[in-house]
Short mmCIF file of C-alpha atoms in Angstrom, two decimals:
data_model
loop_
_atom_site.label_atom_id
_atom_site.label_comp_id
_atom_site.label_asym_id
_atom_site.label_seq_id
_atom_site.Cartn_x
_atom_site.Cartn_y
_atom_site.Cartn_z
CA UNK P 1 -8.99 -63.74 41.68
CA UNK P 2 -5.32 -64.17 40.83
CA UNK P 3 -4.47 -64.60 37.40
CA UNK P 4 -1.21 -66.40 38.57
CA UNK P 5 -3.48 -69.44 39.31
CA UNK P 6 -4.95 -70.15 35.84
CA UNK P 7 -3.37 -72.64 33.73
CA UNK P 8 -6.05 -72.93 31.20
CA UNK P 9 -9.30 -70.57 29.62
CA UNK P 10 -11.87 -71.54 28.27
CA UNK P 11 -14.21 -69.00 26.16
CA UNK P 12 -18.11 -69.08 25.70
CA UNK P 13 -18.43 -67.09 22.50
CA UNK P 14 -14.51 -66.77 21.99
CA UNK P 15 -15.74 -65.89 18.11
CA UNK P 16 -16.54 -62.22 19.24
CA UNK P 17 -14.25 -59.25 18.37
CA UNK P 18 -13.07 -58.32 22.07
CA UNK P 19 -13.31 -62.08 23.24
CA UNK P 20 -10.68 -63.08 20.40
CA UNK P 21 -8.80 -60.59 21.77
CA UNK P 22 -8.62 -61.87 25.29
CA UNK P 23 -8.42 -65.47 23.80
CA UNK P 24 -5.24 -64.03 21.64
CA UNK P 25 -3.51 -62.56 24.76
CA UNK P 26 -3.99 -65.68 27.02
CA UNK P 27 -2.18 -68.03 23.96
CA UNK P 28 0.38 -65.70 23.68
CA UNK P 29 1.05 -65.88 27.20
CA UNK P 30 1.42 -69.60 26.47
CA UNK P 31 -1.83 -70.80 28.45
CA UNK P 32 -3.84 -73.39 26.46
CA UNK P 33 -7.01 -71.74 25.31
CA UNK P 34 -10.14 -73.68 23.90
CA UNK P 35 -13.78 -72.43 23.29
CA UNK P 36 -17.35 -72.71 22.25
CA UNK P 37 -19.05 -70.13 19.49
CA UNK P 38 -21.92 -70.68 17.19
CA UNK P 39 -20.58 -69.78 13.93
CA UNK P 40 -17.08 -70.26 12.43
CA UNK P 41 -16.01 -67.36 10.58
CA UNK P 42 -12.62 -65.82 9.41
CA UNK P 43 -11.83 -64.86 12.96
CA UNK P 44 -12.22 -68.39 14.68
CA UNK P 45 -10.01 -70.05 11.92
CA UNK P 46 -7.56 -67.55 12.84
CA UNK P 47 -7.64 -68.98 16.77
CA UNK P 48 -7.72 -72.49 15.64
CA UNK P 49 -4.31 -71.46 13.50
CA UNK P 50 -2.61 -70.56 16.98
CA UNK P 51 -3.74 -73.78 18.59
CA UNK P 52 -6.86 -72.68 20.02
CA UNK P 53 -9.38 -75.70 20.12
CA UNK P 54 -12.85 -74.43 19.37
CA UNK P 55 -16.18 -75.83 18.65
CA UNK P 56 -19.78 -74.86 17.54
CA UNK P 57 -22.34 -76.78 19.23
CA UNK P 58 -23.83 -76.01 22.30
CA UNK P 59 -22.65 -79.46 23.91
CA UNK P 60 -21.11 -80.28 27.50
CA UNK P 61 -19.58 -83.61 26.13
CA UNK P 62 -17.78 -81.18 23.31
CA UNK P 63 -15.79 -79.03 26.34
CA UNK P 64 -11.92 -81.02 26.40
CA UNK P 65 -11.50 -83.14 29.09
CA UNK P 66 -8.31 -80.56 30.20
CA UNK P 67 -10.53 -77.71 30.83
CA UNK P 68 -13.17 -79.15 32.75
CA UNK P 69 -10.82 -78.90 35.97
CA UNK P 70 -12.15 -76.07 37.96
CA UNK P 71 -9.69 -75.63 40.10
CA UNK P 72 -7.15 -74.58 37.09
CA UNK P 73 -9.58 -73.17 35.01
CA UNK P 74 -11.20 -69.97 34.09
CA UNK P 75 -14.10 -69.30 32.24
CA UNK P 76 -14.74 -66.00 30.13
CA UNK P 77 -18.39 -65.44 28.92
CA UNK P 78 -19.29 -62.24 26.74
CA UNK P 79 -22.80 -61.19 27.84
CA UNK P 80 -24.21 -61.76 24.74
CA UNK P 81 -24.48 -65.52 25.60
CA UNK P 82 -27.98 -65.99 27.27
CA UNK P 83 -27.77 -67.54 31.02
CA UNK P 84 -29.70 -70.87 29.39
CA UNK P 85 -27.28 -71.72 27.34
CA UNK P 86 -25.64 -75.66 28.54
CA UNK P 87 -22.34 -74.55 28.55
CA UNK P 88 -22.38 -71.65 30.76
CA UNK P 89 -24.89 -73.46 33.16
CA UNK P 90 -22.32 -77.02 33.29
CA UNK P 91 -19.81 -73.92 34.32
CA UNK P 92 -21.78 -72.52 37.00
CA UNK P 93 -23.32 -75.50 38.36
CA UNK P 94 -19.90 -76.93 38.79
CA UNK P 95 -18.23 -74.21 40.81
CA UNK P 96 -16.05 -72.66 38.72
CA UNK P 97 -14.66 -69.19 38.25
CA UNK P 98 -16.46 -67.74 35.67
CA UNK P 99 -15.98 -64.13 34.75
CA UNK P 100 -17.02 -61.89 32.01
CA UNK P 101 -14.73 -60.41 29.20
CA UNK P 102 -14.81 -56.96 30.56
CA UNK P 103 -14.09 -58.50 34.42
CA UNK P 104 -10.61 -60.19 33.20
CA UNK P 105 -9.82 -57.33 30.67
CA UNK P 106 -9.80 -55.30 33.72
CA UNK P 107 -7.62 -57.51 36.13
CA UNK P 108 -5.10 -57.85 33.10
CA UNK P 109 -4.73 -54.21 32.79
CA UNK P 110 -5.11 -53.01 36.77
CA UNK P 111 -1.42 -53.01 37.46
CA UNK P 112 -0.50 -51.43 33.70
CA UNK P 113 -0.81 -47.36 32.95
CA UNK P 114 -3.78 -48.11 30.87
CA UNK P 115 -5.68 -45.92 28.58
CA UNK P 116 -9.58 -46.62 27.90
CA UNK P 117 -11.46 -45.15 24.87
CA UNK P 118 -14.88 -45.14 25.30
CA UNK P 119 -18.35 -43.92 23.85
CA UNK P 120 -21.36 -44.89 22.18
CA UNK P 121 -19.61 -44.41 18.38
CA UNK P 122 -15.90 -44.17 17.80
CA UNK P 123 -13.75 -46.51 20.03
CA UNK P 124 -12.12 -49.15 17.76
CA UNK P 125 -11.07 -46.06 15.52
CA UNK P 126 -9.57 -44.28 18.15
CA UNK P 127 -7.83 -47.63 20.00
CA UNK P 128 -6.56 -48.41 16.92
CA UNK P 129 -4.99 -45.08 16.35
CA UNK P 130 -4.06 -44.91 19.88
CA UNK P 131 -1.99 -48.52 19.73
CA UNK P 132 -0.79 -47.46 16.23
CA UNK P 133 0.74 -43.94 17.64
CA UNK P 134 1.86 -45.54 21.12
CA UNK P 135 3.69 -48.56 18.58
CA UNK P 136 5.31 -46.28 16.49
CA UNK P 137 7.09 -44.40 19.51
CA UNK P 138 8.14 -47.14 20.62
CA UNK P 139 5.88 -47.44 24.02
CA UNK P 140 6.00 -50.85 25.55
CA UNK P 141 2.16 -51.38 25.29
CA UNK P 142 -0.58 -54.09 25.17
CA UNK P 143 -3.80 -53.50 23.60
CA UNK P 144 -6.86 -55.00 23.14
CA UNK P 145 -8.99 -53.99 20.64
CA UNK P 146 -12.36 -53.90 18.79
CA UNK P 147 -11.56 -54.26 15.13
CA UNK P 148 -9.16 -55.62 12.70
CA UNK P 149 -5.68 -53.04 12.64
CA UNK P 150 -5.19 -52.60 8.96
CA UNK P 151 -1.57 -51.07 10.55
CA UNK P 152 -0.74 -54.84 12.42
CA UNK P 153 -3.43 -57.26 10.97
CA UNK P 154 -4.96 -58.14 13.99
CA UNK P 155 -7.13 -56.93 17.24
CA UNK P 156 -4.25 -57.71 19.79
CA UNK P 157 -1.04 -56.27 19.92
CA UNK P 158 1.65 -57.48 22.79
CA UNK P 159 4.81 -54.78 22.46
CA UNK P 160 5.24 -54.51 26.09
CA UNK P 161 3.12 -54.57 29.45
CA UNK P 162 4.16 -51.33 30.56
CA UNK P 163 1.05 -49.94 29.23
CA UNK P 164 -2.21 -50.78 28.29
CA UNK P 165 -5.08 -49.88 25.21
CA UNK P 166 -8.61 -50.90 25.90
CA UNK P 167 -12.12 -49.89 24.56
CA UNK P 168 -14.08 -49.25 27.47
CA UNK P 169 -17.58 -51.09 26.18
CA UNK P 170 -20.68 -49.02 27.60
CA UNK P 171 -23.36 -52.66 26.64
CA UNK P 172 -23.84 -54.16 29.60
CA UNK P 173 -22.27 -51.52 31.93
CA UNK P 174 -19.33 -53.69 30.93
CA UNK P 175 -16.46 -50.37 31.50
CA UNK P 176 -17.15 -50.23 35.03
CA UNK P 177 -15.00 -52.78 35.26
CA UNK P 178 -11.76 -50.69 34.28
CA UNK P 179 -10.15 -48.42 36.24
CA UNK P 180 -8.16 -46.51 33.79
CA UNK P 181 -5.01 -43.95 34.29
CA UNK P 182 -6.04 -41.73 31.17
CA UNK P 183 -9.80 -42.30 29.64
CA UNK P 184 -11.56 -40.24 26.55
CA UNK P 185 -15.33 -39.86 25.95
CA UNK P 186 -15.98 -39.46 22.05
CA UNK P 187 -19.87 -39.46 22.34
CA UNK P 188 -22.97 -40.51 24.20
CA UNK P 189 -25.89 -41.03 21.89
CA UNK P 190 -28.67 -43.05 23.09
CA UNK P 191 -28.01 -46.55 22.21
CA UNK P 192 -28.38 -50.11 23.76
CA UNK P 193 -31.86 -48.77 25.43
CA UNK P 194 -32.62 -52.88 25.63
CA UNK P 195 -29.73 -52.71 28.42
CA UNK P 196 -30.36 -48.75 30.10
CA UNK P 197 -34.09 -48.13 29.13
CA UNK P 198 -33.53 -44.75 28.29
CA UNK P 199 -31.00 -42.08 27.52
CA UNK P 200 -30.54 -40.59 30.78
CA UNK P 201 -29.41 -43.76 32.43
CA UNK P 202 -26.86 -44.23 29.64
CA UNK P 203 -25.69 -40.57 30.31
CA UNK P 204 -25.15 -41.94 34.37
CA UNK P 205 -23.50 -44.80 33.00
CA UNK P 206 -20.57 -42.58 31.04
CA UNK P 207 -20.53 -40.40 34.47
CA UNK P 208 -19.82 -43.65 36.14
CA UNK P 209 -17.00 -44.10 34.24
CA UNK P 210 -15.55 -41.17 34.58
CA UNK P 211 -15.15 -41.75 38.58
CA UNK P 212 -13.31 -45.15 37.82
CA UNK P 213 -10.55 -43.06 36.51
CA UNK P 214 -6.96 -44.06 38.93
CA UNK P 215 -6.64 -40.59 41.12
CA UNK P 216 -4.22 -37.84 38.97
CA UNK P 217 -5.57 -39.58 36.01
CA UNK P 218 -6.45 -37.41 32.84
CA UNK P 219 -10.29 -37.39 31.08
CA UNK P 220 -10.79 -36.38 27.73
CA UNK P 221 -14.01 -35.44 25.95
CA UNK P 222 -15.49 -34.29 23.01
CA UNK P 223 -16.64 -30.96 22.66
CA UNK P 224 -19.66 -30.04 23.41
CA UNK P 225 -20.89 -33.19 26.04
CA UNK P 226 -21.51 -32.91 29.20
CA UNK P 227 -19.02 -33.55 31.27
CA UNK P 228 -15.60 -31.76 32.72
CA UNK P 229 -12.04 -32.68 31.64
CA UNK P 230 -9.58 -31.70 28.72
CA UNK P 231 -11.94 -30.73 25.60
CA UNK P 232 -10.87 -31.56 21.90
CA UNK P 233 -12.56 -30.47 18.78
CA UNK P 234 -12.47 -28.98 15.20
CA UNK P 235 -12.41 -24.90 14.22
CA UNK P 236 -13.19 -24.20 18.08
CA UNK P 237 -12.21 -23.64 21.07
CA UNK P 238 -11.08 -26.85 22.35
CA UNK P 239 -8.05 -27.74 24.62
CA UNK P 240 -6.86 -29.66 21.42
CA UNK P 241 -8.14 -28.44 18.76
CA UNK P 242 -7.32 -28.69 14.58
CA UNK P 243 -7.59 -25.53 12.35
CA UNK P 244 -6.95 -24.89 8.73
CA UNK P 245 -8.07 -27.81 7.35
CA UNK P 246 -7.36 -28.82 3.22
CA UNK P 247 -7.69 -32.18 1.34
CA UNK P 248 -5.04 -33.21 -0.03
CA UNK P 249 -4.86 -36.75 -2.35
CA UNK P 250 -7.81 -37.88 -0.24
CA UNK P 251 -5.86 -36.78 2.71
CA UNK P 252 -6.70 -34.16 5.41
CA UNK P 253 -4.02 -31.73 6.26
CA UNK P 254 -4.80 -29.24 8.80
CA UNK P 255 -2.74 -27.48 11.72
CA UNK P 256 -2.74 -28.89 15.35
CA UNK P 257 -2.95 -26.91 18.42
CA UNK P 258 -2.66 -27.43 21.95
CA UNK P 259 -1.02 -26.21 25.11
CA UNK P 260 2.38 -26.15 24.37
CA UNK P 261 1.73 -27.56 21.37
CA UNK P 262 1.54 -25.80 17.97
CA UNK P 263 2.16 -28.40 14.69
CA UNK P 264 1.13 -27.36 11.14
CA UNK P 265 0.88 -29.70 8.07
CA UNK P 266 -0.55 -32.59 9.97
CA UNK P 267 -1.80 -35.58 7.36
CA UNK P 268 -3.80 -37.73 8.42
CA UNK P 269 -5.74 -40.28 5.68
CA UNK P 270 -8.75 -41.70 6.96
CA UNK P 271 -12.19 -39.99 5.44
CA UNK P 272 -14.64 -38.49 7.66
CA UNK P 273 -14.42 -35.69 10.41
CA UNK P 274 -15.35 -38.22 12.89
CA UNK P 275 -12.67 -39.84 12.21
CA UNK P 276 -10.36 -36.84 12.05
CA UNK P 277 -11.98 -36.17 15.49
CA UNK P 278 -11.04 -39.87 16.49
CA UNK P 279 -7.53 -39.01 15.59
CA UNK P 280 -7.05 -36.24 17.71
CA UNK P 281 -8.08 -37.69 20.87
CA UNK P 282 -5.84 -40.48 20.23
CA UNK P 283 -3.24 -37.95 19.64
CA UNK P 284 -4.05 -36.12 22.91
CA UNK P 285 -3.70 -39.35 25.07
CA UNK P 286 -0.44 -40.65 23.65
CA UNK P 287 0.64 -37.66 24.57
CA UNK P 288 -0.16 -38.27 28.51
CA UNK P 289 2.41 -41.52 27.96
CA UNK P 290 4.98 -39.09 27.10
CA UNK P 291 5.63 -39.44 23.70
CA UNK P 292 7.27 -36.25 21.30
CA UNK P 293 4.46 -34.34 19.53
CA UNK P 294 6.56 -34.10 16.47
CA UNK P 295 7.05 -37.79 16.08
CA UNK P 296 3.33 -38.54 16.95
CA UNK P 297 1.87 -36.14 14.32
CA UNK P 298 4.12 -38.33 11.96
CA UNK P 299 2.60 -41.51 13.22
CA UNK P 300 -0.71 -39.76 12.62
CA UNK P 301 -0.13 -39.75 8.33
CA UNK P 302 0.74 -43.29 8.70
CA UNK P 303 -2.14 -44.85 10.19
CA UNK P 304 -3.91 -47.03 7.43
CA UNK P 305 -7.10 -47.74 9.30
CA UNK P 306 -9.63 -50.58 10.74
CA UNK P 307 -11.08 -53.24 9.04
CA UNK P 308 -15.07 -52.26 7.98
CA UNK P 309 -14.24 -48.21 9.25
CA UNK P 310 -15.10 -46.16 6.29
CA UNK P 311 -12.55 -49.06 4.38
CA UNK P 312 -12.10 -48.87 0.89
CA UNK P 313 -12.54 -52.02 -1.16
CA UNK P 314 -11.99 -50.62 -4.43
CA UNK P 315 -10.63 -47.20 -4.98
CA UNK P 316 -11.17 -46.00 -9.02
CA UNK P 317 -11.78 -42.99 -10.74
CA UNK P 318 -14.78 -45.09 -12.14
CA UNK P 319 -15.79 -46.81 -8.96
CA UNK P 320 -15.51 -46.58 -5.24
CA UNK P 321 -16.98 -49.83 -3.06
CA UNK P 322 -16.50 -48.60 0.54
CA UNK P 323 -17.36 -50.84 3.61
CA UNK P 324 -18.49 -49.93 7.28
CA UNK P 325 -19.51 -50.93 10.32
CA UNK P 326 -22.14 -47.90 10.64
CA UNK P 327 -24.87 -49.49 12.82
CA UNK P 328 -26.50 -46.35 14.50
CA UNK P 329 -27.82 -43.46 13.23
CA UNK P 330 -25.32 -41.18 14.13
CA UNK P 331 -22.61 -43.55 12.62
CA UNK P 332 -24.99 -43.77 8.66
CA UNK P 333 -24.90 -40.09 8.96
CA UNK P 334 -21.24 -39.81 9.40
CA UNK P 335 -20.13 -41.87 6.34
CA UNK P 336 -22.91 -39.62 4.64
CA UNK P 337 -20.97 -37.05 5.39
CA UNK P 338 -17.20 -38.56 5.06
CA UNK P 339 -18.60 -39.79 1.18
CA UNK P 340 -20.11 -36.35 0.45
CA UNK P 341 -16.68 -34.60 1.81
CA UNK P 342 -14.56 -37.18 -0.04
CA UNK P 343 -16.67 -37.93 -3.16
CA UNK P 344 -19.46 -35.54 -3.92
CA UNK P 345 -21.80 -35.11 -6.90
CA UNK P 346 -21.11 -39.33 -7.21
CA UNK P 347 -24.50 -41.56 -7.73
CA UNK P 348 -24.47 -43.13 -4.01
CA UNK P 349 -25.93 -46.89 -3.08
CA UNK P 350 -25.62 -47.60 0.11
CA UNK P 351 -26.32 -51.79 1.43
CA UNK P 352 -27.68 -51.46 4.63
CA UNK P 353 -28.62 -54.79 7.42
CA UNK P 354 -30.35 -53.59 10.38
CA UNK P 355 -28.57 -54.87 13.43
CA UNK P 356 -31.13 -55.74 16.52
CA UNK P 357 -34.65 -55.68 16.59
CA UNK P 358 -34.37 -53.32 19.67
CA UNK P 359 -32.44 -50.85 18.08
CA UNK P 360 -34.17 -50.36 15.05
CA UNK P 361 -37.87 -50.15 17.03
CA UNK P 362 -35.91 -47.40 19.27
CA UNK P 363 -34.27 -45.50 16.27
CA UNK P 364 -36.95 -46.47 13.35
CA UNK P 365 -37.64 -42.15 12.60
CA UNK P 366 -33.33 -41.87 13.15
CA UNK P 367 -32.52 -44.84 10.94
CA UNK P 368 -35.38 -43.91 8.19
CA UNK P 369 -33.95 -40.33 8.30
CA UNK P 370 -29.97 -41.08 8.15
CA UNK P 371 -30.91 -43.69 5.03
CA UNK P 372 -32.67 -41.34 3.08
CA UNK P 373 -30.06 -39.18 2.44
CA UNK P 374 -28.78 -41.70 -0.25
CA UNK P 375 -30.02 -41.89 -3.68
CA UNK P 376 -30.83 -45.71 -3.46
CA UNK P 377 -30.78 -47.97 -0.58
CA UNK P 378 -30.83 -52.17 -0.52
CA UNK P 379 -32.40 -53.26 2.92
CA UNK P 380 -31.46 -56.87 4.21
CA UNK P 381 -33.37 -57.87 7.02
CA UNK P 382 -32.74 -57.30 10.42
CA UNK P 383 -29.62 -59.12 11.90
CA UNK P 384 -30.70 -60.46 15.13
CA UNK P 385 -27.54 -61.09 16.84
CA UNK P 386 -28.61 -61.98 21.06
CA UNK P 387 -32.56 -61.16 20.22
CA UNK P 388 -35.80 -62.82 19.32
CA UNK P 389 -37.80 -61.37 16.81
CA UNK P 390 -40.75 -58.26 17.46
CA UNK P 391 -43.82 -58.53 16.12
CA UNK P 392 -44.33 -56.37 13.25
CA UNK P 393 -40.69 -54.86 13.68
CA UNK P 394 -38.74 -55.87 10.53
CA UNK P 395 -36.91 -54.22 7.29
CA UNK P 396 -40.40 -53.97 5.85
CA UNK P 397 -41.18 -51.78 8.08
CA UNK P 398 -38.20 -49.96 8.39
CA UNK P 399 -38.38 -49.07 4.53
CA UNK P 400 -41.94 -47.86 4.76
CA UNK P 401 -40.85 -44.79 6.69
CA UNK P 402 -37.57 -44.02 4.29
CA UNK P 403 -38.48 -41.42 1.56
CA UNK P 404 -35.56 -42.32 -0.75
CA UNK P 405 -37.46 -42.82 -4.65
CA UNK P 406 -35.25 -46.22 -4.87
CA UNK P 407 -35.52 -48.41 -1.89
CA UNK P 408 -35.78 -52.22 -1.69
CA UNK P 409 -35.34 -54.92 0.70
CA UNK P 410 -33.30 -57.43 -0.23
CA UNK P 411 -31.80 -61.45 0.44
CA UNK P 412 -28.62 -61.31 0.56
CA UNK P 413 -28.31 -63.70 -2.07
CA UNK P 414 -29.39 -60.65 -3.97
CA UNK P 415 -27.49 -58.21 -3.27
CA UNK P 416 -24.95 -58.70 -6.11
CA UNK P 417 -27.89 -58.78 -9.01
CA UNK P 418 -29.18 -55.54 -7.62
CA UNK P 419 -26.23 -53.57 -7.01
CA UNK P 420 -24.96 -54.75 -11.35
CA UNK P 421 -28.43 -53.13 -12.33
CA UNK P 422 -28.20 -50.01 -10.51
CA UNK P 423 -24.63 -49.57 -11.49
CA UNK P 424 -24.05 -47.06 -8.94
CA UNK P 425 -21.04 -44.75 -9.35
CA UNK P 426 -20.27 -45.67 -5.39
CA UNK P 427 -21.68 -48.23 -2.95
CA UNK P 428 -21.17 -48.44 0.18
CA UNK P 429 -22.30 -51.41 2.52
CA UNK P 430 -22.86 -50.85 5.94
CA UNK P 431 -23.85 -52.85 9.43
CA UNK P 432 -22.26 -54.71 12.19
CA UNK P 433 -24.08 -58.03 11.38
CA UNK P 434 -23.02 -60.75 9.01
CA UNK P 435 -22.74 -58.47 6.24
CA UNK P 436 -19.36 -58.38 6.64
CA UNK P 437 -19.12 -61.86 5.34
CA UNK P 438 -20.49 -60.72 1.98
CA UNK P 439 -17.68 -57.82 1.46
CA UNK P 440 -14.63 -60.01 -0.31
CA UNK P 441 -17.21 -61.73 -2.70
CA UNK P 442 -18.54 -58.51 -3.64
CA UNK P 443 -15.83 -57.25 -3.97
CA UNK P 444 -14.26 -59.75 -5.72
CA UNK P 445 -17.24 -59.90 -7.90
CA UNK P 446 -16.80 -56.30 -8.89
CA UNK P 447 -13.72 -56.62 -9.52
CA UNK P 448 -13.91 -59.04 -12.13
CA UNK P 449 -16.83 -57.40 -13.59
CA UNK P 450 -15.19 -54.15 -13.85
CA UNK P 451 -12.10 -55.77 -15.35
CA UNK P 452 -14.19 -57.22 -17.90
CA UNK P 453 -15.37 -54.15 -19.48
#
């Protein structure tokens, strides 16, 4: 397909993070842009603001009369959307071009030098670095990315088409789609087992990748996986590799080596050696677009972060309120870690909502295990997103198997009541669900209750 013979694009479930993206890009680009998702949230007002025409009913007669030419329109469906739903089928029964998210992401950037993040945890950190460095050195880049840039305020930024920043999404196999010029690997924990069925074919899946990568292209990996190309790590061996690390002000500073490369003093603010870890990979890959180490380890202290990564809501010497997207194992033990680096011997409650019934049947020992390293955890129940519920998989459940002495599942309506009465000297809510919803009016809540005393 030739993108030079769309005039208009029309989105099934343009509310998601990477469709909004896409949906951002194509209005930019001055092509009208109209779509269907089932909840309006922060994010669709946002597109309607830009002139994006969006509705949230499942209804044929709702799609404008404009886009329901199929000769001069394409359709862009996140796999998320089940095949029944009217829209989709109208689309398909109609003859019209209908592609996924990760199919047009990867026409866009074909013809671009583009770097692709990907891994099971860690990709809208790292992209988001990644744009933020490549920005600040003044590379002509577009990106497209997974999460809010507290550095730019958005999930899209057009500077250029020279080059290109995508997350490489491993759900639905959806990264085989790219075909990158420089690609990183920060991890491959089982996850998404709905999708692969277990953790091997996952593993194939990342291996995939790997071969879509243009020829003379560059691979980067974590230490310690299982795979060849340039290595990056912490206090090791690595290609790239950080020593010497201090806190400083909340700050990491630590020194930065590399082949050819030898930079001491580096800050870089974000909590959390996962995300320090994020940070150098990013660092790593800018430097394949040719920009000066010196003026990327500066970019590096002045990346501010990603909306709902390790975020701080309020920051006091009496109270910290983080928020996270943690929705994996893995990911709860990680801000464990990041709050017990960053704020230890503090009284910890920690808001957790589930997210799939799949995933927390597949990781119910995992999840049970990562929670109950807090002293008190509030279970919501289990955010279903694309699933139908599984018999006698719920939160219930999920708390039986925690060993924490406070634990409770809780409406959401309650969360608020419960966290005033444990009075916690930190909380930190976590999940990739519609707890994010809930953040500014706790936060605002605590706030005002704070202020009051």
């Amino acid at each position: 397909m030739d993108l030079k013979s769309i005039h208009r694009v029309y989105f099934i479930g343009i509310g998601g993070i990477g469709m909004s993206a896409l949906a951002r890009y194509f209005r930019f680009i001055n092509l009208p842009v109209a779509g269907y998702d089932k909840t309006k949230t922060p994010l669709t007002s946002e597109l309607v603001e830009t002139g994006i025409s969006i509705h949230y009913e499942d209804n044929v007669q709702l799609i404008p009369a404009s886009f329901q030419n199929k000769k001069s329109t394409l359709i862009v469906y996140t796999p998320a959307v089940s095949a029944s739903h009217s829209e989709y089928q109208y689309f398909q029964n109609n003859g019209f071009v209908i592609k996924k998210r990760s199919e047009v992401l990867g026409l866009i950037t074909k013809d671009s030098f583009c770097f692709a993040v990907a891994g099971t945890h860690g990709k809208t950190t790292t992209s988001c670095i990644l744009a933020h460095l490549l920005k600040e050195t003044g590379t002509p880049l577009t990106a497209f990315l997974g999460g809010i840039s507290e550095d730019f305020y958005s999930n899209f930024l057009l500077e250029g088409t020279e080059y290109s920043v995508v997350e490489a999404d491993e759900f639905d196999r959806s990264f085989l789609r790219l075909t990158p010029n420089v690609a990183c690997i920060t991890s491959m924990d089982a996850d998404h087992l709905d999708i692969y069925g277990d953790a091997q074919a996952l593993t194939n899946s990342f291996i995939d990748f790997t071969k879509r990568i243009k020829p003379g292209g560059t691979l980067f990996v974590r230490q310690g996986l299982p795979l060849e190309g340039i290595t990056y790590g912490i206090e090791d061996d690595s290609d790239y590799c950080i020593h010497s690390i201090t806190i400083e002000q909340g700050a990491y500073v630590f020194d930065l080596v590399a082949p050819n490369i030898a930079l001491k003093g580096v800050r870089f603010a974000k909590p959390g050696r996962h995300n320090l870890l994020n940070g150098l990979v990013a660092f790593a890959m800018a430097i394949e677009a040719g920009s000066p180490p010196e003026h990327l380890a500066r970019a590096l202290g002045t990346f501010k972060g990603v909306q709902r990564r390790f975020s701080y809501k309020i920051h006091t010497p009496a109270f910290v309120f983080i928020d996270d997207y943690a929705h994996h194992p893995t990911e709860i033990d990680a801000v464990f870690d990041a709050i017990e680096e960053m704020h230890p011997n503090k009284k910890v409650l920690a808001v957790f909502q589930p997210h799939l019934f799949t995933r927390t049947r597949d990781f119910g020992n995992e999840f049970a295990k990562s929670l109950s390293k807090f002293d008190s955890v509030l279970l919501l129940e289990i955010y279903p997103a694309r699933e139908t519920p599984i018999s006698g998989i719920d939160s219930d459940w999920l708390l039986r198997k925690m060993t924490n002495s406070s634990k409770k599942v809780v409406k959401k309506e309650a969360i608020l009541a419960e966290i005033k009465a444990q009075n916690p000297d930190l909380l930190v809510t976590m999940g990739a669900g519609d707890i994010g919803l809930e953040i500014e009016k706790i936060k605002n809540e605590l706030t005002y209750a704070n202020e009051l005393e």
